XYZ file of C-alpha atoms in Angstrom:
619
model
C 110.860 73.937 -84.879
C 112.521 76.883 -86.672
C 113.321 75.352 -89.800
C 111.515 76.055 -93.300
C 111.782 74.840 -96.527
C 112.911 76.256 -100.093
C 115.122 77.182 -102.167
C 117.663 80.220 -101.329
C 117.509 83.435 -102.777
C 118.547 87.128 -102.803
C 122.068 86.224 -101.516
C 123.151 89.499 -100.110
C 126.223 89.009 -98.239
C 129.111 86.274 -98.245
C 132.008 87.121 -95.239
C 134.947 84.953 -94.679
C 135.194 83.405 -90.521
C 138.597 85.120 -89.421
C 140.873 81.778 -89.707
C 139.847 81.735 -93.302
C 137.992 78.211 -92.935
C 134.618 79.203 -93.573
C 132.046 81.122 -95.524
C 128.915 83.096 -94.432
C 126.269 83.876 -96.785
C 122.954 85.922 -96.007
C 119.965 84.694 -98.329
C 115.840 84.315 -98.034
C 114.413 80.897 -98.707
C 111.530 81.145 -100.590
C 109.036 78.010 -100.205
C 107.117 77.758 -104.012
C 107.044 74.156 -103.652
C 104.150 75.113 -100.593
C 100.782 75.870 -101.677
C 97.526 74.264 -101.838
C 97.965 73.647 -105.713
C 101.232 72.310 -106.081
C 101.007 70.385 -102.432
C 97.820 70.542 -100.940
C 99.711 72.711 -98.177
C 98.588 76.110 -98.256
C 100.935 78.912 -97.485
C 101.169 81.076 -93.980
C 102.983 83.837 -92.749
C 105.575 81.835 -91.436
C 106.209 79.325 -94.289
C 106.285 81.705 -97.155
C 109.991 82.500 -96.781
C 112.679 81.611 -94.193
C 115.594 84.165 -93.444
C 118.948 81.591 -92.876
C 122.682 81.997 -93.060
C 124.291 79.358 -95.039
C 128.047 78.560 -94.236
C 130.233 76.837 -96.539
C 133.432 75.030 -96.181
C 136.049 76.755 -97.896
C 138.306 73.983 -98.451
C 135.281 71.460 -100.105
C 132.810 74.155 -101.446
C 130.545 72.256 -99.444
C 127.635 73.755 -97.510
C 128.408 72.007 -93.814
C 125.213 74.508 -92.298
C 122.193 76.377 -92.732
C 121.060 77.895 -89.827
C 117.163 78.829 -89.719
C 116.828 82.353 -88.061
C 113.778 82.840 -86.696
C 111.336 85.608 -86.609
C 112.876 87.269 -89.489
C 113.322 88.799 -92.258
C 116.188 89.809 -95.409
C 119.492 89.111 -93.610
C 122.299 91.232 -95.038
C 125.747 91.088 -93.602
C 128.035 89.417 -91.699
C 130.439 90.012 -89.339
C 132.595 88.515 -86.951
C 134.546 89.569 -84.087
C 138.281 89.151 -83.777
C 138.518 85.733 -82.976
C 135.515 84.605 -84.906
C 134.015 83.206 -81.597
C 130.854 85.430 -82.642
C 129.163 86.892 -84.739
C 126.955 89.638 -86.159
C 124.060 89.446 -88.572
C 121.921 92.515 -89.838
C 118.335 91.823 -89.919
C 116.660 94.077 -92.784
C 113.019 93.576 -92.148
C 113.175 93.616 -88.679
C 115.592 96.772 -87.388
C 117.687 94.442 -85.525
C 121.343 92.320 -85.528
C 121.299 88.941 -84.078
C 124.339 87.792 -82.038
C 125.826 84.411 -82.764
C 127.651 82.075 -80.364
C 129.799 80.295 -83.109
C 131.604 78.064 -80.457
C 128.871 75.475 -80.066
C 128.436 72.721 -82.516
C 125.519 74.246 -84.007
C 126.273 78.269 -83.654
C 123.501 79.670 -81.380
C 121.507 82.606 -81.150
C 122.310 84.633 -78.252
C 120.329 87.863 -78.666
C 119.154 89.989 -81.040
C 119.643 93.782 -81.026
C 117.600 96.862 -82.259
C 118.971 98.906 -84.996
C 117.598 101.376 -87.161
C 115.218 100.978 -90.136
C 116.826 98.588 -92.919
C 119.874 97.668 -91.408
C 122.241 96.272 -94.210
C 126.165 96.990 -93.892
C 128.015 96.073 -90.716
C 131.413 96.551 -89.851
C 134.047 95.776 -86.497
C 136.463 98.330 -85.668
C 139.581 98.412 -84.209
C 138.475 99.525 -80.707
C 135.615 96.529 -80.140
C 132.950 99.272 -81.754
C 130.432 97.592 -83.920
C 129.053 99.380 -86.896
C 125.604 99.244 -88.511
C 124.268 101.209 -91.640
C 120.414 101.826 -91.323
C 120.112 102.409 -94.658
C 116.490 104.156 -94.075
C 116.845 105.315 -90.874
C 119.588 107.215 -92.778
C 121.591 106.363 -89.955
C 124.937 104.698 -88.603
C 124.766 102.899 -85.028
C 127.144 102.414 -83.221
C 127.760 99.460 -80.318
C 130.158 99.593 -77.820
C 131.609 95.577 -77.558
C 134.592 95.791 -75.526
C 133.196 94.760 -72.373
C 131.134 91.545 -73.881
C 134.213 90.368 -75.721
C 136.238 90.474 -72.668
C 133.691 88.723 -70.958
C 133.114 91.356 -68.331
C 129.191 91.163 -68.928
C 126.802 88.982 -70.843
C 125.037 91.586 -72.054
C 125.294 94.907 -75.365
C 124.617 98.341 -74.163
C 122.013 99.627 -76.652
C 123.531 101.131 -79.791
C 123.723 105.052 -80.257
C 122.838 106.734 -83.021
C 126.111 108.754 -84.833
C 125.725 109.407 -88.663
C 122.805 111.121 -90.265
C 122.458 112.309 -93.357
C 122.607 115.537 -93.712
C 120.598 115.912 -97.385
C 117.892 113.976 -98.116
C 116.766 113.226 -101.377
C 113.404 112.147 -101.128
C 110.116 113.724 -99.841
C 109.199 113.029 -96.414
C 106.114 110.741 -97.294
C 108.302 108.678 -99.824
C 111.221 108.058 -97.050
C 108.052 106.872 -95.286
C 106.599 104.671 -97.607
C 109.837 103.157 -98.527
C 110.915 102.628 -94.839
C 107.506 100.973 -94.780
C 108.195 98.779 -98.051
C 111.366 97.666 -96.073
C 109.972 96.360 -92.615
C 108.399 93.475 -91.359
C 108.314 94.158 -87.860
C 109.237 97.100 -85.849
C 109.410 96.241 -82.352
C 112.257 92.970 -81.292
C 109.460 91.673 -79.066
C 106.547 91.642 -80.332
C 104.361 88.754 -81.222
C 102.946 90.581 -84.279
C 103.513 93.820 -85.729
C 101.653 96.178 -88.143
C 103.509 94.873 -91.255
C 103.547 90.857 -90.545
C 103.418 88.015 -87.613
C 106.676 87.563 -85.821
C 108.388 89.492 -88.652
C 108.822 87.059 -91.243
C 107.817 89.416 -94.520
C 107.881 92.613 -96.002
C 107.349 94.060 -99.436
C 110.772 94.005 -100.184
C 110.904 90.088 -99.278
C 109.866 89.453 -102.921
C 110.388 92.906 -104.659
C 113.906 93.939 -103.300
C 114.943 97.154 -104.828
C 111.307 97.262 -106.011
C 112.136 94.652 -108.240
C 111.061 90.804 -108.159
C 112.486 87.492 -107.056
C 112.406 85.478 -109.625
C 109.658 83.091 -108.403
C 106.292 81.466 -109.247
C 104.555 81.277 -106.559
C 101.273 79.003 -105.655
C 98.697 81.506 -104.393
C 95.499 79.182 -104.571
C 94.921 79.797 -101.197
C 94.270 83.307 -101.649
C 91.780 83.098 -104.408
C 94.555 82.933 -107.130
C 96.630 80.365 -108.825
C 100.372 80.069 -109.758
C 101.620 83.842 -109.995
C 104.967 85.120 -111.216
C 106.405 87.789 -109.127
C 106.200 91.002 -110.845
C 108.664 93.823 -111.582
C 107.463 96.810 -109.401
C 109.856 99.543 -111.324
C 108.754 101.267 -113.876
C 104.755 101.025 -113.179
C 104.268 104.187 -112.003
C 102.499 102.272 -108.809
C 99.163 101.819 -111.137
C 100.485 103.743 -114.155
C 100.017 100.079 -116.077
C 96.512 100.051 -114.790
C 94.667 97.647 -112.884
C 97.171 95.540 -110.704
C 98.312 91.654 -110.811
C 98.260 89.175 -113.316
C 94.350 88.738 -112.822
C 93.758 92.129 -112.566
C 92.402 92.211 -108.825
C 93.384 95.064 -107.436
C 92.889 98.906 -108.387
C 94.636 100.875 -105.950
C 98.605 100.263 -104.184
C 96.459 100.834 -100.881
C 94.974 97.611 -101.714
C 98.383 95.832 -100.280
C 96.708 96.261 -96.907
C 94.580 92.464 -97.655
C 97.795 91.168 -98.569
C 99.324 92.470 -95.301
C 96.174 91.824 -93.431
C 94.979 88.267 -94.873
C 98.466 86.699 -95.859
C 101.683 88.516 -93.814
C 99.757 88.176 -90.532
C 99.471 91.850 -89.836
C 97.461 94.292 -88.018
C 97.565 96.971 -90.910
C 98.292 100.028 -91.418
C 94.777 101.400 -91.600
C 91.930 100.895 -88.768
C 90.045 97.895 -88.284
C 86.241 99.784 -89.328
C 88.108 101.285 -92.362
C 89.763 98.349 -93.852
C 86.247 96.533 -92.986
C 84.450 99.041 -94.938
C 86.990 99.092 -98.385
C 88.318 94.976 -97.774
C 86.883 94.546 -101.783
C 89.984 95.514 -103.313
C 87.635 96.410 -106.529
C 85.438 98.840 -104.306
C 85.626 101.343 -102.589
C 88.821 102.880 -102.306
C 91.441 103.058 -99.804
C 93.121 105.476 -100.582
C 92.869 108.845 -98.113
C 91.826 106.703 -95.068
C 95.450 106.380 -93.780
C 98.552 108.388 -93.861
C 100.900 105.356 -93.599
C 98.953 103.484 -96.105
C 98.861 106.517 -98.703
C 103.243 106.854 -97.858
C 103.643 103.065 -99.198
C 101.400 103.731 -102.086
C 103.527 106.574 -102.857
C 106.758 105.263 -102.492
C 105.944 102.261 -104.819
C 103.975 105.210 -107.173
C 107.173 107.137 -107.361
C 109.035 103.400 -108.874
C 108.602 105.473 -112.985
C 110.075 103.933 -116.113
C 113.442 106.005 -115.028
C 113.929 103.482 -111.884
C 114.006 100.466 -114.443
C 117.701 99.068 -114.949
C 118.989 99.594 -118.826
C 119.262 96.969 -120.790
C 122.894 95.112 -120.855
C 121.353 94.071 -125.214
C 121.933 97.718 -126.039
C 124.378 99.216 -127.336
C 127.404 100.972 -125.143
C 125.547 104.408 -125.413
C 122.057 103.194 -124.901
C 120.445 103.141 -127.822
C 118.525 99.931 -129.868
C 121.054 97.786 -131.875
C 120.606 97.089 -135.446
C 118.895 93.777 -134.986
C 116.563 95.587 -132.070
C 115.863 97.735 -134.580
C 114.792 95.701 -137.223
C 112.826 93.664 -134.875
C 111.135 96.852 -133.950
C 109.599 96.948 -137.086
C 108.841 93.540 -137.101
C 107.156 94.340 -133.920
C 104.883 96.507 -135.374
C 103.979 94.333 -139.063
C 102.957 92.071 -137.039
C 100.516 94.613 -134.644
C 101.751 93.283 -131.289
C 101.037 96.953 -129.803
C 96.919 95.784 -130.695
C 97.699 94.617 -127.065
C 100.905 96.034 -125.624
C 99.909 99.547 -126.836
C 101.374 102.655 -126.085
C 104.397 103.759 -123.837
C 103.341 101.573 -121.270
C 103.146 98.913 -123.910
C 99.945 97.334 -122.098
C 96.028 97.938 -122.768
C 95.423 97.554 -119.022
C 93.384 100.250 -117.336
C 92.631 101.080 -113.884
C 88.768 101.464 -115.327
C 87.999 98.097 -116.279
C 89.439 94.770 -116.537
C 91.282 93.863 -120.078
C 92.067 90.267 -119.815
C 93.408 88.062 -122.498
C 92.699 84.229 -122.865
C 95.921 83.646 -125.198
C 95.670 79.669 -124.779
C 97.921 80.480 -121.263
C 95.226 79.567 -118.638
C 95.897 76.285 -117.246
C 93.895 74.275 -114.107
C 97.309 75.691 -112.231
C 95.977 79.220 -112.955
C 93.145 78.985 -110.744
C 91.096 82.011 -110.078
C 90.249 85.651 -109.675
C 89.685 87.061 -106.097
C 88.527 83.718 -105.163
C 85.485 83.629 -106.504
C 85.423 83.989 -110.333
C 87.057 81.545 -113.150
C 89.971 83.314 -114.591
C 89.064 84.156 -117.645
C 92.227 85.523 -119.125
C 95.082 87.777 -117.889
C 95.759 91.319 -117.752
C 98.180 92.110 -120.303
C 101.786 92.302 -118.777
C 104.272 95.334 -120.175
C 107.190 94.012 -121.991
C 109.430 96.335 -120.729
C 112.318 94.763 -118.923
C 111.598 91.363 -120.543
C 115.425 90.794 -120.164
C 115.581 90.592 -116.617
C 112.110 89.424 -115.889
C 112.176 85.291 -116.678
C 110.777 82.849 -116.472
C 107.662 84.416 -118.275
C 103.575 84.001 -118.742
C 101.702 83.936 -115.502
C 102.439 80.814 -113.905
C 106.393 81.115 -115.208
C 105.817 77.903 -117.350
C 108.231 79.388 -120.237
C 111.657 79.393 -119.218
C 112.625 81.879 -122.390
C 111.232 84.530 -124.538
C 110.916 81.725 -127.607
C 108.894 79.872 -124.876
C 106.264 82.153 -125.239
C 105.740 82.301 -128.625
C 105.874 78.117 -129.619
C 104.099 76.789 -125.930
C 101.451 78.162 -124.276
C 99.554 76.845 -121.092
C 98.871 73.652 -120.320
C 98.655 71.072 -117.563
C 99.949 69.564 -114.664
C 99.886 65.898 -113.738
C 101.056 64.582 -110.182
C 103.080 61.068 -110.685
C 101.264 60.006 -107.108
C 97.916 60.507 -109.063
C 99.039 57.966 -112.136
C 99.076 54.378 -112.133
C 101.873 51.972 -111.380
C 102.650 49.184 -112.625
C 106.013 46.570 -112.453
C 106.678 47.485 -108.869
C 106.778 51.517 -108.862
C 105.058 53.124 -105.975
C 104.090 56.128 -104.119
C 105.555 57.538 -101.845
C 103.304 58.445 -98.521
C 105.100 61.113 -96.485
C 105.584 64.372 -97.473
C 109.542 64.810 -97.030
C 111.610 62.134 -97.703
C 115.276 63.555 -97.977
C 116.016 66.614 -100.530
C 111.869 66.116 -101.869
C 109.031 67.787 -101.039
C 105.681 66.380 -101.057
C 104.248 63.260 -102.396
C 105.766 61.833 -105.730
C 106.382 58.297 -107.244
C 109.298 56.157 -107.657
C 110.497 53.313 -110.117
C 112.871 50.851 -108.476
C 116.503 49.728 -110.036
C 115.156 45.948 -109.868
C 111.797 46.035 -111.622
C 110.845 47.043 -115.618
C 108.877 49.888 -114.256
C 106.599 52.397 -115.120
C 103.515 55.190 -114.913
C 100.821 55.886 -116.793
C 98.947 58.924 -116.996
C 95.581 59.068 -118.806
C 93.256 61.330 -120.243
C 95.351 64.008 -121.256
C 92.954 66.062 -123.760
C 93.769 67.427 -127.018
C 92.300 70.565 -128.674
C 91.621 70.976 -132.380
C 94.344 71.985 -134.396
C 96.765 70.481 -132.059
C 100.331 69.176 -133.841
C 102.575 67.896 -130.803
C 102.964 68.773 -127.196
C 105.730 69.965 -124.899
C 105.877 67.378 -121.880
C 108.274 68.748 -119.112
C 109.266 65.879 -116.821
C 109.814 66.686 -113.280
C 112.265 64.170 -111.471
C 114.955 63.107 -109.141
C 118.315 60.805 -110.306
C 121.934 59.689 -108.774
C 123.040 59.308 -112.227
C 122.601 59.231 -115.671
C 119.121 57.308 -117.023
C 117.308 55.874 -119.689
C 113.817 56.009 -119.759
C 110.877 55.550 -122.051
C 108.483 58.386 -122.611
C 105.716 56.130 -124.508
C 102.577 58.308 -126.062
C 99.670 56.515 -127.545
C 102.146 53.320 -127.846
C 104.459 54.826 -129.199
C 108.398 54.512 -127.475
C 110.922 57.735 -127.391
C 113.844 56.988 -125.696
C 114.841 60.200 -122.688
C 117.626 60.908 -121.112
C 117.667 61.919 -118.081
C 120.557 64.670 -116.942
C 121.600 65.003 -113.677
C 120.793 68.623 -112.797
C 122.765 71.879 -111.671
C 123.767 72.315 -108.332
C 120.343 74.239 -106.961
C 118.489 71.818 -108.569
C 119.890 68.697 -107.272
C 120.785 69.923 -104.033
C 118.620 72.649 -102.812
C 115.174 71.456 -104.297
C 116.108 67.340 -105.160
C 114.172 68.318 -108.452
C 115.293 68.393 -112.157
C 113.773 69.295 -115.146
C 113.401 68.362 -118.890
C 111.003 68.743 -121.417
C 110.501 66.719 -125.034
C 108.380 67.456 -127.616
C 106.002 64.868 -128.670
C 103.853 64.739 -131.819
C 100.380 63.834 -132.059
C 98.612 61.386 -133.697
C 95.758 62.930 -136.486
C 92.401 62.692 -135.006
C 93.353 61.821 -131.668
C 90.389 63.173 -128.575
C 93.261 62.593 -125.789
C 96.592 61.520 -125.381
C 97.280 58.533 -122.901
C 101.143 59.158 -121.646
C 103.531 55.792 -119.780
C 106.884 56.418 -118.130
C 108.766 52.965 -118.652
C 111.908 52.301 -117.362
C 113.877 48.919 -117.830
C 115.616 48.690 -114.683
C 116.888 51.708 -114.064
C 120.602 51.423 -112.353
C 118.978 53.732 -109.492
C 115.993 54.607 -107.995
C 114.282 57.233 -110.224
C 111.624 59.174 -108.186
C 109.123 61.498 -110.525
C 107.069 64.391 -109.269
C 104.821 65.388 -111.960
C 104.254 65.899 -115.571
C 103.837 69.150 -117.142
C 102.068 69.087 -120.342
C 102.031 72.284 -122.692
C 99.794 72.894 -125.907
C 101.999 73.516 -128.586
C 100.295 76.369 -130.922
C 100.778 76.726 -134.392
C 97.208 77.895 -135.198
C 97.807 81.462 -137.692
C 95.143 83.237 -135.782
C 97.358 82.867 -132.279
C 98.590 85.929 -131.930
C 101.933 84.597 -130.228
C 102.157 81.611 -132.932
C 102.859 84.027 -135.692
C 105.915 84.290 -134.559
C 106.530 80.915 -135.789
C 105.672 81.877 -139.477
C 108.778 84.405 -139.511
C 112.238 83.612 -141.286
C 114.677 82.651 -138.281
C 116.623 86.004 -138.770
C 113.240 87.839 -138.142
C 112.852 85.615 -135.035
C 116.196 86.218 -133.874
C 115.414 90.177 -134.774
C 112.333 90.481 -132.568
C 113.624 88.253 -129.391
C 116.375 90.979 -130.049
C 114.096 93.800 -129.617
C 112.414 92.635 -126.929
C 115.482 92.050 -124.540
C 116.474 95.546 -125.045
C 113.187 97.177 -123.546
C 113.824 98.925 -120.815
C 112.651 102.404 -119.099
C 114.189 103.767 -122.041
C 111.445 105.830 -124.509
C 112.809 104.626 -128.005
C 110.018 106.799 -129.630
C 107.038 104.656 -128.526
C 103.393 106.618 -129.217
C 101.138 107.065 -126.709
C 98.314 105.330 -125.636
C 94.775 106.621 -126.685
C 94.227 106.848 -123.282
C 96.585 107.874 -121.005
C 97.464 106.670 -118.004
C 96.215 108.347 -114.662
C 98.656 110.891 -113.460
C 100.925 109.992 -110.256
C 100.991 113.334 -108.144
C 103.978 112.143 -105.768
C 107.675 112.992 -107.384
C 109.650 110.476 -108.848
C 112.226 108.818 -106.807
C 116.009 110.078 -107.832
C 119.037 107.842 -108.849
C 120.853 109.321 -106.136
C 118.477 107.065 -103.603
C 119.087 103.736 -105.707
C 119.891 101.198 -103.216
C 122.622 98.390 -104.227
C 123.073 94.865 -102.619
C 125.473 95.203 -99.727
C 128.208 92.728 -99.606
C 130.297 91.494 -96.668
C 131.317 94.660 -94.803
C 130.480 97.698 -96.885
C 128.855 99.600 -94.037
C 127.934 102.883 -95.917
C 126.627 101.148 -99.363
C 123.368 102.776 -100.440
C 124.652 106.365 -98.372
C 126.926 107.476 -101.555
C 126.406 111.331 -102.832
C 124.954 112.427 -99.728
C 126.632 114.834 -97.162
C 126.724 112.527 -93.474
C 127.846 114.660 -90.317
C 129.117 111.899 -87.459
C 129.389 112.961 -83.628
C 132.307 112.174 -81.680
């Protein structure tokens, strides 16, 4: 079985099928509904994210596909010959283009080609030559098709090399480490290759562009807990300090567990070396392997000037005049105590500063697998704007999120009890859901209840966030301690009911003075369709003046507005910020120039990523 579950992301390329009829679109499914928190399923090397082509009906909208490909990573452009009875896909991760037989019912896989490093734009030309821009191997292949197409043989002559660049703008051992960022195999056949088994992940599988994907996901298995994917740009590689939310690794080097332990690897360091340095708080890595010391320095040479600018700012980059006034806000009310300095973190490489700001929840699990978390390392605000959802586990959706809701709790509806008919459901798929959930059927007066649900001193109300699955509009009853609140339940967007089955909403409930725990029901008086629910997320709402996010609360709205203001506008930009008292260690490697920035490639723009360089072709 080739299949995988998730939810599609980093859609990269969308080509039209020659008649016109069809749609092809290039994406990475990412599975964060996997994991041995939120399903009791951990994650492996070949579940964490599924390379597929999704093709859509152009007439309906409707996706009538998704085809699986297997073995692979970062698809990135389509194209098809002539008469659209194949086609070509580029392969990022792997070096390769897979051939398509889109004839059969189902198209099939017919082969899969080598290419250079990165592979992204891919184009058909007039004389049955295919196309491919290696965008690391600095490279155009091309592939002579004439003879396949006519059905003269079954098989591609391998594809010649004809472009290189002729300048280069990076050092030689950043090109490497990059290259290195970008595979996740680098030989078609192998079972398992240096960077991951059967070529399912790379770096850039969640940090494209050295940036992030957008995703929480459930690392429990690997001594962690839920973990927002992190922005790589602008770090400096460890130029924050110590790396991760729990702060549990001190060198980039230290990638080689991940690679090792969780892509299915061999490494990029020897077996008695990695054995010796495997405590990624010990002794170092770093110096024990050329190709391991090129990916540090690739993702060292990621400085604030690689961050994107801030679309908040004004057209000629500087703060606005609410930013501004936030700013100062900003400082009255000492938020740099924490998020000091140019950096705007108090994170070192030399010791661990982590923060307990009400955030840690039993989804936060541990640190390196064998200590309770006991706070997090203080993330940079820079490039807030592009970063959500925020806080560790991504529980708040926006900035405001993070200053009224903090933490909290989650509660699995097949862990409740029924009563009035609902049930349980006992597989772990059924449909568009994942995992086990509960139900309340249309012909009962239904219901969960969920019990126990503690509350801590000073405690007003809490944020419940519903997690569900409707037809159609619903009425339900959210009852705490007794008390009724009618909800209404919203059909959700098109990913969420869809691509996941899941919706969300939350409510605010208050709570009742003097109250030790909170006893929540889900009642519904037959419902007009089945409603299934798949947990409960309950957040502490903090309005405690000591909280150092819950001041935020005491400020006039226009001071609110002033400082979320601010905050989006943050970028690599250094808007006169002082430096820390102790600065951060200095990266030796250069920093990487705009001229290398790499851009999504879309459809057939074969040399995208190879502008402002001189490229000499061979006839």
């Amino acid at each position: 079985n080739t299949s995988g579950k998730g939810v599609p992301n980093y859609l990269s390329g969308i080509t039209l099928s020659p008649d016109g009829k069809q749609a092809w679109i290039t994406a990475l499914k990412m599975n964060t509904r996997r994991g041995e928190f939120v399903s009791s399923v951990p994650l492996t090397s070949e579940n964490t994210s599924r390379s597929i082509i999704s093709i859509l009906d152009i007439d309906s909208g409707i996706e009538i596909a998704q085809l699986d490909i297997d073995n692979a990573d970062s698809p990135q452009s389509v194209e098809f010959s002539p008469q659209g009875d194949y086609a070509f896909v580029t392969l990022q991760g792997n070096r390769a283009v897979d051939l398509y037989d889109t004839l059969r019912e189902t198209p099939e896989k017919l082969l899969r080609l080598a290419a250079g490093i990165a592979p992204q734009g891919i184009l058909l030309g007039g004389n049955s030559q295919l196309f491919v821009n290696n965008f690391l191997s600095r490279s155009v292949t091309r592939y002579e098709l004439a003879e396949f197409l006519n059905g003269r043989t079954s098989n591609i002559v391998e594809g010649i090399s004809i472009a290189k660049l002729a300048r280069e703008s990076l050092s030689p051992q950043i090109l490497k480490g990059k290259q290195f960022f970008y595979s996740a195999s680098e030989d078609l056949n192998a079972a398992s290759s240096r960077f991951s088994s059967e070529g399912y992940l790379s770096c850039a599988s969640c940090h494209f562009d050295g940036g992030h994907d957008g995703r929480t996901w459930d690392f429990t298995d690997r001594g962690e807990g839920l973990r927002n994917t992190i922005e790589l740009r602008g770090r400096s590689g460890t130029g924050h300090g110590r790396i991760h939310w729990s702060a549990n690794f001190d060198e980039i080097q230290d990638f080689e567990n991940d690679i090792r332990l969780h892509f299915g690897g061999t490494g990029l360091m020897s077996d008695s070396d990695f054995e010796l340095t495997s405590d990624t708080l010990g002794t170092p890595k770093a110096g024990r392997s050329v190709d391991l010391d090129a990916l540090a320095a690739y993702v060292s040479s990621l400085g604030l000037e690689s961050m994107p600018k801030s679309p908040y700012r004004n057209p000629d980059g500087t703060l606005t005049s609410g930013a501004l006034k936030g700013k100062k806000i900003y400082s009255q009310l000492s938020c740099q105590t924490c998020h000091s300095g140019i950096q705007m973190t108090d994170s070192t490489l030399n010791e661990s500063h982590l923060h307990d700001v009400s955030t840690v929840s039993s989804s936060s699990g541990m640190r390196r697998g064998e200590e309770v978390l006991p706070g997090i390392d203080t993330p940079t605000l820079r490039g807030l704007w592009d970063s959500a959802p925020y806080l560790h586990d991504g529980s708040a959706k926006l900035l405001e999120d993070v200053f009224r809701t903090f933490g909290g709790e989650d509660y699995q509806a097949e862990d409740a009890t029924t009563f009035g008919g609902a049930g349980i459901s006992d597989t772990l798929a059924v449909g568009a859901h994942r995992g086990h959930f509960a139900y309340l059927p249309r012909n009962y007066s239904s219901g969960l209840v969920f019990d126990s649900i503690p509350v801590l001193p000073g405690e007003r109300s809490k944020m419940v966030t519903l997690r569900y699955s409707i037809s159609q509009l619903e009425m339900i009853y959210l009852v705490a301690n007794g008390e009724p609140r009618e909800v209404q339940l919203l059909p959700g967007t098109f990913e969420e009911q869809f691509l996941t089955g899941w919706m969300e909403q939350s409510i605010e409930i208050p709570l009742q003075q003097n109250s030790s725990e909170l006893q929540l029901a889900l009642y519904a008086d037959v419902p007009t369709s089945d409603i299934a629910i798949d947990e409960l997320f309950v957040r502490r709402v903090i309005t405690s003046p000591e909280h150092p996010h819950a001041k935020v609360q005491d400020l006039a709205p226009s001071d609110q507005e002033n400082l979320i203001e601010f905050l989006l506008q943050l970028d690599g930009t250094n808007d006169n910020f002082q430096a820390t008292t102790e600065a951060p260690p200095v990266i030796t490697v250069p920093d990487e120039t705009a001229d290398d920035a790499e851009k999504p490639v879309f459809g057939n723009s074969l040399l995208a990523g190879m502008d402002g360089a001189l490229i000499s072709i061979s006839q």
